[in-house]
Short mmCIF file of C-alpha atoms in Angstrom, two decimals:
data_model
loop_
_atom_site.label_atom_id
_atom_site.label_comp_id
_atom_site.label_asym_id
_atom_site.label_seq_id
_atom_site.Cartn_x
_atom_site.Cartn_y
_atom_site.Cartn_z
CA MET H 1 14.83 -7.39 -37.81
CA ALA H 2 15.24 -8.11 -34.15
CA ARG H 3 15.16 -4.36 -33.38
CA PHE H 4 12.22 -4.07 -35.70
CA LEU H 5 10.29 -6.64 -33.66
CA THR H 6 11.59 -5.69 -30.19
CA TYR H 7 10.28 -2.21 -29.86
CA PRO H 8 6.75 -2.89 -31.07
CA THR H 9 6.64 -5.96 -28.72
CA ILE H 10 7.65 -4.01 -25.75
CA ALA H 11 5.24 -1.27 -26.66
CA TRP H 12 2.41 -3.79 -26.95
CA PHE H 13 3.31 -5.20 -23.54
CA PHE H 14 3.09 -1.83 -21.93
CA LEU H 15 -0.18 -1.05 -23.56
CA GLN H 16 -1.66 -4.37 -22.37
CA THR H 17 -0.53 -3.78 -18.81
CA ALA H 18 -1.84 -0.26 -18.71
CA GLY H 19 -5.07 -1.49 -20.21
CA PHE H 20 -5.41 -4.21 -17.50
CA ALA H 21 -4.92 -1.74 -14.89
CA GLU H 22 -7.52 0.70 -16.23
CA GLU H 23 -10.07 -2.05 -16.74
CA ASP H 24 -9.52 -3.12 -13.15
CA ALA H 25 -10.14 0.43 -12.02
CA ARG H 26 -13.38 0.75 -14.13
CA VAL H 27 -14.86 -2.48 -12.82
CA LYS H 28 -14.58 -1.17 -9.23
CA ALA H 29 -15.89 2.31 -10.07
CA PHE H 30 -18.72 2.11 -7.52
CA HIS H 31 -16.30 2.72 -4.64
CA THR H 32 -12.94 3.47 -5.68
CA ASP H 33 -10.17 4.37 -3.51
CA PRO H 34 -8.26 7.35 -4.99
CA VAL H 35 -5.11 6.30 -3.31
CA ASP H 36 -5.33 2.87 -4.85
CA VAL H 37 -6.29 4.12 -8.28
CA TRP H 38 -3.68 6.76 -8.53
CA GLY H 39 -1.04 4.77 -6.84
CA GLN H 40 -1.74 2.06 -9.38
CA ARG H 41 -1.41 4.44 -12.20
CA PHE H 42 1.88 5.87 -10.99
CA LEU H 43 3.39 2.53 -10.23
CA ILE H 44 2.45 1.23 -13.82
CA ALA H 45 4.16 4.30 -15.27
CA THR H 46 7.16 3.91 -13.08
CA ILE H 47 7.56 0.20 -13.81
CA CYS H 48 7.19 0.74 -17.64
CA LEU H 49 9.59 3.52 -17.51
CA GLY H 50 12.07 1.41 -15.48
CA ILE H 51 11.76 -1.60 -17.75
CA ALA H 52 12.27 0.49 -20.88
CA ILE H 53 15.29 2.16 -19.45
CA LEU H 54 16.88 -1.06 -18.38
CA LEU H 55 16.16 -2.88 -21.66
CA PHE H 56 17.41 0.02 -23.68
CA ASN H 57 20.64 0.14 -21.57
CA LEU H 58 21.13 -3.66 -21.70
CA PHE H 59 20.73 -3.81 -25.53
CA LYS H 60 22.66 -0.64 -26.31
CA ASN H 61 25.55 -0.66 -23.75
CA ARG H 62 25.67 -4.17 -22.77
CA GLY H 63 27.12 -3.47 -19.37
CA THR H 64 29.77 -1.02 -20.55
CA THR H 65 30.02 2.56 -19.55
CA GLY H 66 31.40 5.17 -21.90
CA GLY H 67 30.86 8.49 -20.03
CA PRO H 68 28.54 10.49 -17.76
CA ALA H 69 25.48 9.81 -19.92
CA SER H 70 25.73 6.05 -19.77
CA TRP H 71 26.35 6.21 -15.96
CA ALA H 72 23.29 8.49 -15.62
CA LEU H 73 21.15 6.10 -17.53
CA LEU H 74 22.49 3.17 -15.51
CA ALA H 75 21.78 5.05 -12.20
CA ALA H 76 18.24 5.82 -13.29
CA GLY H 77 17.49 2.25 -14.38
CA VAL H 78 19.17 0.54 -11.50
CA ALA H 79 18.69 2.91 -8.57
CA LEU H 80 16.29 5.76 -9.15
CA VAL H 81 13.38 4.09 -10.80
CA PRO H 82 13.39 0.91 -8.72
CA LEU H 83 13.54 2.96 -5.57
CA MET H 84 10.45 4.96 -6.92
CA ALA H 85 8.66 1.67 -7.57
CA THR H 86 9.60 0.34 -4.11
CA GLY H 87 8.13 3.43 -2.48
CA ILE H 88 4.90 3.74 -4.53
CA GLY H 89 4.60 -0.15 -4.23
CA THR H 90 4.81 0.03 -0.47
CA LEU H 91 2.08 2.43 -0.39
CA LEU H 92 -0.14 0.12 -2.47
CA VAL H 93 0.96 -2.85 -0.20
CA PHE H 94 -0.46 -1.04 2.76
CA GLU H 95 -3.62 -0.17 0.82
CA ARG H 96 -4.31 -3.55 -0.67
CA ALA H 97 -3.52 -5.54 2.32
CA GLU H 98 -6.70 -4.21 3.89
CA HIS H 99 -8.90 -5.81 1.45
CA VAL H 100 -10.97 -8.97 2.29
CA GLN H 101 -9.83 -10.47 -1.03
CA PHE H 102 -6.28 -10.31 0.12
CA CYS H 103 -6.93 -11.90 3.38
CA GLU H 104 -8.74 -14.65 1.53
CA SER H 105 -5.86 -15.29 -0.81
CA CYS H 106 -4.30 -17.47 1.90
CA HIS H 107 -6.75 -20.11 1.02
CA ILE H 108 -5.66 -22.91 3.44
CA THR H 109 -5.79 -20.90 6.55
CA MET H 110 -8.21 -17.97 5.97
CA GLN H 111 -10.67 -19.06 3.47
CA SER H 112 -12.99 -20.63 6.01
CA PHE H 113 -13.12 -17.58 8.12
CA VAL H 114 -14.05 -15.45 5.18
CA ASN H 115 -16.59 -17.97 4.02
CA ASP H 116 -18.14 -17.88 7.53
CA MET H 117 -18.19 -14.05 7.49
CA ARG H 118 -20.05 -14.03 4.14
CA ASP H 119 -22.45 -16.84 5.10
CA PRO H 120 -25.95 -15.28 5.49
CA LYS H 121 -27.05 -18.10 7.71
CA SER H 122 -24.13 -17.83 10.18
CA GLU H 123 -24.70 -15.96 13.52
CA SER H 124 -21.09 -15.49 14.43
CA LEU H 125 -20.18 -11.90 15.18
CA ALA H 126 -18.25 -11.53 11.98
CA ALA H 127 -21.13 -12.68 9.87
CA VAL H 128 -23.61 -10.41 11.71
CA HIS H 129 -21.33 -7.44 11.28
CA PHE H 130 -20.95 -8.29 7.54
CA LYS H 131 -24.78 -8.65 7.08
CA ASN H 132 -25.47 -5.29 8.67
CA LYS H 133 -23.11 -3.66 6.36
CA PHE H 134 -22.10 -1.07 9.00
CA ILE H 135 -18.57 -1.68 7.95
CA PRO H 136 -19.03 -1.26 4.24
CA ASP H 137 -15.53 -2.51 3.09
CA ASP H 138 -12.49 -4.30 4.40
CA GLN H 139 -14.25 -5.92 7.16
CA CYS H 140 -11.35 -8.14 8.20
CA TYR H 141 -8.94 -5.09 8.54
CA ASP H 142 -11.52 -2.98 10.33
CA CYS H 143 -12.07 -5.36 13.20
CA HIS H 144 -8.45 -6.83 13.39
CA THR H 145 -6.68 -3.47 13.49
CA SER H 146 -6.44 -1.14 16.43
CA TYR H 147 -7.10 2.57 16.23
CA GLY H 148 -4.47 5.01 15.30
CA MET H 149 -1.29 4.84 13.13
CA PHE H 150 0.42 2.30 15.38
CA GLY H 151 -2.62 0.08 15.23
CA THR H 152 -2.09 0.04 11.43
CA VAL H 153 1.62 -0.48 11.64
CA GLU H 154 1.11 -3.36 14.23
CA ALA H 155 -1.53 -5.01 12.14
CA LYS H 156 0.61 -4.82 8.90
CA MET H 157 3.71 -6.32 10.77
CA ALA H 158 1.71 -9.12 12.17
CA GLY H 159 0.15 -9.61 8.89
CA MET H 160 3.60 -9.90 7.11
CA GLU H 161 4.45 -12.48 9.78
CA ASP H 162 1.46 -14.52 8.98
CA VAL H 163 2.11 -14.31 5.20
CA TYR H 164 5.66 -15.61 5.93
CA LYS H 165 4.35 -18.48 8.06
CA TYR H 166 1.79 -19.22 5.38
CA PHE H 167 4.24 -19.62 2.57
CA THR H 168 6.92 -21.36 4.60
CA ARG H 169 4.07 -23.69 6.00
CA THR H 170 5.30 -22.96 9.54
CA TRP H 171 2.03 -21.94 11.08
CA SER H 172 0.59 -24.07 13.97
CA ASN H 173 -2.98 -25.53 14.37
CA PRO H 174 -5.52 -24.59 15.56
CA ILE H 175 -5.23 -21.01 14.13
CA SER H 176 -5.86 -18.70 16.93
CA MET H 177 -5.16 -15.06 17.75
CA ARG H 178 -1.87 -14.07 19.25
CA GLU H 179 -3.53 -12.53 22.26
CA PRO H 180 -7.19 -12.09 23.40
CA TYR H 181 -9.17 -9.83 21.36
CA PRO H 182 -8.91 -6.38 22.92
CA ASN H 183 -12.14 -4.64 24.14
CA HIS H 184 -11.07 -1.26 22.54
CA ASP H 185 -11.31 -2.89 19.06
CA CYS H 186 -15.13 -3.46 19.77
CA LEU H 187 -15.50 -0.16 21.62
CA LYS H 188 -13.81 2.00 18.98
CA CYS H 189 -17.19 1.68 17.12
CA HIS H 190 -19.66 0.53 19.82
CA ALA H 191 -18.71 2.57 22.80
CA GLU H 192 -21.57 4.50 24.20
CA SER H 193 -23.55 4.37 21.05
CA ALA H 194 -27.29 4.49 21.52
CA LEU H 195 -27.78 0.71 20.90
CA TRP H 196 -24.95 0.08 23.44
CA LEU H 197 -26.45 2.28 26.08
CA LYS H 198 -29.67 0.69 25.60
CA HIS H 199 -28.50 -2.37 27.53
CA ASP H 200 -28.13 -2.06 31.32
CA GLU H 201 -25.49 -4.62 31.36
CA HIS H 202 -23.20 -2.39 29.47
CA ILE H 203 -23.87 0.45 31.75
CA ALA H 204 -23.20 -1.78 34.76
CA ALA H 205 -19.86 -3.10 33.53
CA ARG H 206 -18.78 0.02 31.70
CA ASP H 207 -15.78 0.63 33.82
CA ASP H 208 -14.54 -2.84 33.63
CA LEU H 209 -15.15 -3.03 29.88
CA PHE H 210 -13.25 0.11 29.25
CA ALA H 211 -10.44 -1.09 31.56
CA ASP H 212 -10.38 -4.49 29.70
CA LYS H 213 -10.98 -6.26 33.01
CA MET H 214 -14.08 -7.90 31.53
CA LYS H 215 -14.03 -8.99 27.94
CA CYS H 216 -16.75 -8.17 25.34
CA LEU H 217 -16.33 -11.61 24.08
CA ASP H 218 -17.17 -13.14 27.47
CA CYS H 219 -20.73 -12.61 26.56
CA HIS H 220 -20.59 -11.93 22.90
CA GLY H 221 -18.26 -14.97 22.17
CA ALA H 222 -18.00 -17.33 19.20
CA ASP H 223 -16.77 -14.24 17.31
CA HIS H 224 -15.47 -15.82 14.35
CA PRO H 225 -15.25 -19.51 14.14
CA ALA H 226 -13.95 -21.31 10.97
CA HIS H 227 -17.01 -23.52 10.99
CA PRO H 228 -20.52 -22.45 12.04
CA GLU H 229 -21.09 -25.61 14.10
CA SER H 230 -18.76 -24.25 16.85
CA VAL H 231 -21.06 -21.23 17.20
CA ARG H 232 -24.00 -23.55 18.02
CA LYS H 233 -21.82 -25.38 20.48
CA VAL H 234 -20.80 -22.34 22.41
CA VAL H 235 -24.20 -20.85 22.42
CA ALA H 236 -25.72 -24.26 23.64
CA ALA H 237 -22.92 -24.42 26.47
CA ARG H 238 -24.25 -21.08 27.81
CA MET Q 1 51.24 -8.88 -6.80
CA LYS Q 2 48.76 -6.13 -6.80
CA THR Q 3 47.29 -5.42 -10.08
CA THR Q 4 45.70 -2.13 -11.17
CA ALA Q 5 43.47 -3.55 -13.96
CA VAL Q 6 40.23 -5.41 -13.22
CA ASN Q 7 39.19 -7.61 -16.00
CA PRO Q 8 36.76 -5.26 -18.01
CA LYS Q 9 34.68 -8.28 -18.82
CA VAL Q 10 34.05 -8.90 -15.11
CA ALA Q 11 33.06 -5.37 -14.53
CA GLN Q 12 30.59 -5.58 -17.51
CA ARG Q 13 29.02 -8.83 -16.23
CA ILE Q 14 28.61 -7.28 -12.78
CA LEU Q 15 26.93 -4.35 -14.31
CA ILE Q 16 24.56 -6.58 -16.42
CA ALA Q 17 23.84 -8.55 -13.26
CA ALA Q 18 22.87 -5.35 -11.29
CA GLN Q 19 20.51 -4.33 -14.24
CA LEU Q 20 18.84 -7.83 -14.24
CA LEU Q 21 18.28 -7.64 -10.44
CA ALA Q 22 16.59 -4.19 -11.01
CA LEU Q 23 14.49 -5.71 -13.85
CA LEU Q 24 13.40 -8.63 -11.54
CA GLN Q 25 12.41 -6.26 -8.98
CA LEU Q 26 10.22 -4.38 -11.39
CA VAL Q 27 8.74 -7.48 -12.65
CA LEU Q 28 7.79 -8.57 -8.97
CA ALA Q 29 6.22 -5.07 -8.58
CA LEU Q 30 4.21 -5.61 -11.79
CA ASN Q 31 3.14 -9.09 -10.61
CA PHE Q 32 1.93 -7.72 -7.24
CA LEU Q 33 0.13 -4.98 -9.04
CA LEU Q 34 -1.74 -7.12 -11.57
CA ASN Q 35 -2.46 -9.93 -9.08
CA THR Q 36 -2.58 -8.91 -5.52
CA THR Q 37 -2.26 -11.85 -3.28
CA GLY Q 38 -0.44 -12.83 -0.10
CA GLY Q 39 2.25 -14.46 -2.25
CA THR Q 40 2.87 -11.66 -4.68
CA LEU Q 41 2.81 -9.20 -1.84
CA PHE Q 42 5.36 -11.23 0.08
CA LEU Q 43 7.71 -11.53 -2.80
CA PHE Q 44 7.51 -7.85 -3.72
CA ALA Q 45 7.61 -6.49 -0.12
CA SER Q 46 10.43 -8.81 1.10
CA PHE Q 47 12.52 -9.57 -1.88
CA GLY Q 48 12.02 -6.40 -3.83
CA PRO Q 49 13.92 -3.98 -1.54
CA LEU Q 50 16.74 -6.73 -1.29
CA LEU Q 51 17.10 -6.91 -5.02
CA VAL Q 52 17.21 -3.17 -5.35
CA LEU Q 53 19.77 -2.76 -2.67
CA ALA Q 54 21.85 -5.45 -4.17
CA ALA Q 55 21.62 -3.95 -7.54
CA ILE Q 56 22.69 -0.51 -6.30
CA ALA Q 57 25.57 -2.13 -4.26
CA LEU Q 58 26.86 -3.81 -7.40
CA MET Q 59 26.64 -0.64 -9.54
CA VAL Q 60 28.30 1.59 -6.90
CA GLY Q 61 31.01 -1.07 -6.46
CA VAL Q 62 31.91 -1.12 -10.05
CA GLY Q 63 31.76 2.61 -10.15
CA ILE Q 64 34.14 3.11 -7.25
CA TYR Q 65 36.51 0.51 -8.68
CA LYS Q 66 36.57 2.21 -12.08
CA TYR Q 67 37.04 5.68 -10.46
CA ARG Q 68 39.86 4.32 -8.50
CA GLN Q 69 41.45 2.70 -11.53
CA SER Q 70 41.48 5.73 -13.55
CA HIS Q 71 42.75 7.88 -10.68
CA HIS Q 72 45.75 5.80 -9.69
CA LEU Q 73 48.66 8.16 -8.80
CA PHE Q 74 51.86 6.37 -9.30
CA ASP Q 75 50.92 3.31 -7.37
CA MET Q 76 53.85 0.94 -7.14
CA GLU Q 77 53.42 -2.61 -8.45
CA THR Q 78 55.83 -5.51 -8.66
CA TYR Q 79 55.50 -8.28 -11.19
CA SER Q 80 57.28 -11.68 -11.23
CA PRO Q 81 59.04 -12.94 -14.37
CA GLY Q 82 56.51 -14.09 -16.94
CA GLU Q 83 53.62 -12.17 -15.41
CA VAL Q 84 51.36 -10.25 -17.75
CA ILE Q 85 51.06 -6.58 -16.94
CA VAL Q 86 48.74 -5.51 -19.85
CA ARG Q 87 46.95 -7.77 -22.18
CA GLN Q 88 46.25 -7.14 -25.96
CA GLU Q 89 42.61 -6.11 -26.71
CA GLU Q 90 41.81 -5.18 -23.09
CA ALA Q 91 40.62 -1.62 -22.39
CA GLY Q 92 43.43 0.77 -21.28
CA VAL Q 93 43.22 1.97 -17.70
CA CYS Q 94 46.69 3.03 -16.73
CA ALA Q 95 50.08 3.97 -18.13
CA TYR Q 96 53.12 2.25 -16.49
CA PHE Q 97 56.54 3.67 -15.68
CA ILE Q 98 59.28 1.18 -15.20
CA GLN Q 99 61.20 1.77 -12.02
CA ASP Q 100 63.29 -1.37 -12.01
CA GLY Q 101 63.49 -4.54 -14.12
CA GLN Q 102 62.67 -5.44 -17.75
CA VAL Q 103 59.48 -6.07 -19.86
CA GLU Q 104 58.83 -7.36 -23.31
CA VAL Q 105 56.08 -6.02 -25.54
CA VAL Q 106 54.47 -8.86 -27.52
CA ARG Q 107 51.96 -8.48 -30.31
CA ASN Q 108 49.71 -11.31 -31.44
CA GLU Q 109 49.13 -11.30 -35.10
CA GLN Q 110 46.93 -13.97 -36.65
CA GLY Q 111 47.61 -16.37 -33.74
CA LYS Q 112 51.39 -15.80 -33.72
CA ASP Q 113 53.22 -13.94 -30.90
CA GLN Q 114 55.78 -11.43 -32.13
CA VAL Q 115 58.12 -9.44 -29.72
CA ILE Q 116 58.22 -5.91 -30.90
CA ALA Q 117 60.13 -4.27 -28.22
CA THR Q 118 61.93 -4.64 -24.91
CA LEU Q 119 61.64 -1.99 -22.38
CA GLY Q 120 63.84 -1.22 -19.24
CA LYS Q 121 64.28 1.18 -16.38
CA ASP Q 122 62.98 4.69 -16.82
CA GLU Q 123 61.00 3.77 -19.84
CA TYR Q 124 57.10 3.61 -19.90
CA PHE Q 125 54.29 1.82 -21.71
CA GLY Q 126 50.52 1.65 -21.82
CA GLU Q 127 50.00 5.35 -23.00
CA MET Q 128 48.76 4.60 -26.48
CA ALA Q 129 45.47 3.09 -25.37
CA LEU Q 130 44.91 6.02 -22.92
CA LEU Q 131 45.40 8.62 -25.63
CA SER Q 132 43.43 6.91 -28.38
CA ASN Q 133 40.75 5.22 -26.23
CA ALA Q 134 41.48 2.06 -28.29
CA PRO Q 135 42.06 -1.30 -26.71
CA ARG Q 136 45.72 -2.27 -25.85
CA ASN Q 137 47.47 -3.09 -29.14
CA ALA Q 138 50.03 -5.47 -27.56
CA THR Q 139 50.74 -7.61 -24.46
CA VAL Q 140 53.31 -6.48 -22.03
CA ARG Q 141 55.05 -9.26 -19.89
CA ALA Q 142 57.71 -8.88 -17.14
CA LEU Q 143 61.02 -10.58 -18.14
CA LYS Q 144 62.58 -10.18 -14.82
CA GLU Q 145 61.29 -9.08 -11.38
CA THR Q 146 59.81 -5.74 -12.48
CA ARG Q 147 58.61 -2.75 -10.41
CA VAL Q 148 56.36 -0.21 -12.12
CA ALA Q 149 54.42 2.95 -11.11
CA ALA Q 150 51.01 2.97 -12.37
CA LEU Q 151 49.40 6.23 -13.50
CA GLY Q 152 45.60 6.21 -13.95
CA LYS Q 153 44.04 7.61 -17.16
CA GLU Q 154 42.55 10.69 -15.69
CA ASN Q 155 45.90 11.59 -13.93
CA PHE Q 156 47.82 10.79 -17.04
CA VAL Q 157 45.68 13.06 -19.31
CA ARG Q 158 45.92 15.76 -16.65
CA LEU Q 159 49.69 15.47 -16.41
CA LEU Q 160 50.05 15.82 -20.21
CA ALA Q 161 47.72 18.93 -20.11
CA VAL Q 162 49.93 20.67 -17.51
CA MET Q 163 53.25 19.69 -18.83
CA PRO Q 164 53.40 20.52 -22.62
CA ALA Q 165 57.01 19.36 -22.96
CA THR Q 166 56.10 15.93 -21.53
CA LYS Q 167 53.14 15.80 -23.78
CA GLU Q 168 55.28 16.52 -26.80
CA SER Q 169 57.77 13.81 -25.72
CA VAL Q 170 55.08 11.25 -25.09
CA LEU Q 171 53.32 12.01 -28.46
CA GLN Q 172 56.63 11.53 -30.33
CA THR Q 173 57.05 8.16 -28.50
CA VAL Q 174 53.52 7.27 -29.49
CA GLN Q 175 54.14 8.11 -33.11
CA ALA Q 176 57.26 6.11 -33.13
CA ARG Q 177 55.68 2.99 -31.59
CA ALA Q 178 52.71 3.32 -33.99
CA LYS Q 179 55.11 3.17 -36.92
CA GLU Q 180 56.89 0.02 -35.38
CA VAL Q 181 53.48 -1.70 -35.04
CA ALA Q 182 52.55 -0.71 -38.54
CA ALA Q 183 55.81 -2.02 -39.86
CA GLY Q 184 55.43 -5.24 -38.04
CA GLN Q 185 52.04 -6.07 -39.66
#
């Protein structure tokens, strides 16, 4: 009777899980990331396979090993499939950590910044960029990651540190950046664009800006306050 | 006293623990996939690999231990008087060749211990379980300070395969002992 109920229950669980994943993919069909979609599918399949093998092995062999076949099943369930899940999952970790929703999930520390960005009345740099929609997706990640492969790696490592501090409640207030916002993270998009060249101040200070001697935020400050009031204060002070 | 046989139940529990750790890692991955937040990512990315590594280490450890058990090649062991060398109902891993000392073979029938044989120098025991793949049918306990040479199952089977005369002698002994056990029941 237990076996009669166990296998259909497990099958139902897998179908529900796969159904949720597919539904999630359909909802975001307007702009899907194929890496995310296919990574998700492979990971679901790997997890289902791993759980099936482990449960089958646990119920059938109960921790005993009879011969090569039982060892092969054990190795598949304990080593091979979990390692595959770790590999594919790490890929998805890198993908999904770029989304704004992910940044927002740290509600206590980051929610107010995301709210400011999405606020149509806010004139902070983040909000202005968001309204313009020149960065269509992953706005947090696009501005807070430097160019090139190591920019991504650096951002991810710093992100993990932030996640760790969040869940151990060891962050310090006020929340601020580790180092001043580098010019090249502005210039990677703005450098010598038509709109940038239109302003003589940029031409005059071009060498200093490119050498990071003069900061973009010296003039364009109040980039991303938690509360819009601080924007008005900074502008009023100038 | 060095013992060749790990308690099979301990090995079994370790393997179950390894599988449960792997299962937990897969559950963390599923949790991250269905609900991607900082917390689920942190759990999966930091604890996931640790769980997998721990599971693999446990599994490999048991595998190495079992391999070494079945490949003992006349490892010398010494048992004090009263020490149990093999226990009834345990899985058979080695055969033992008595170099010095004396042992008693005790069978437990319906809660009552019965001594069915006493073995001394140049005799051997533990071969029946290796040949039949059945659990030990008796407990063997040292009566005096006893030194034995342990031969793992793989090497024991190989020895019988390459030495037909020895195999014949062992099979005769096994038959005689099986009759004694049956007569005692």
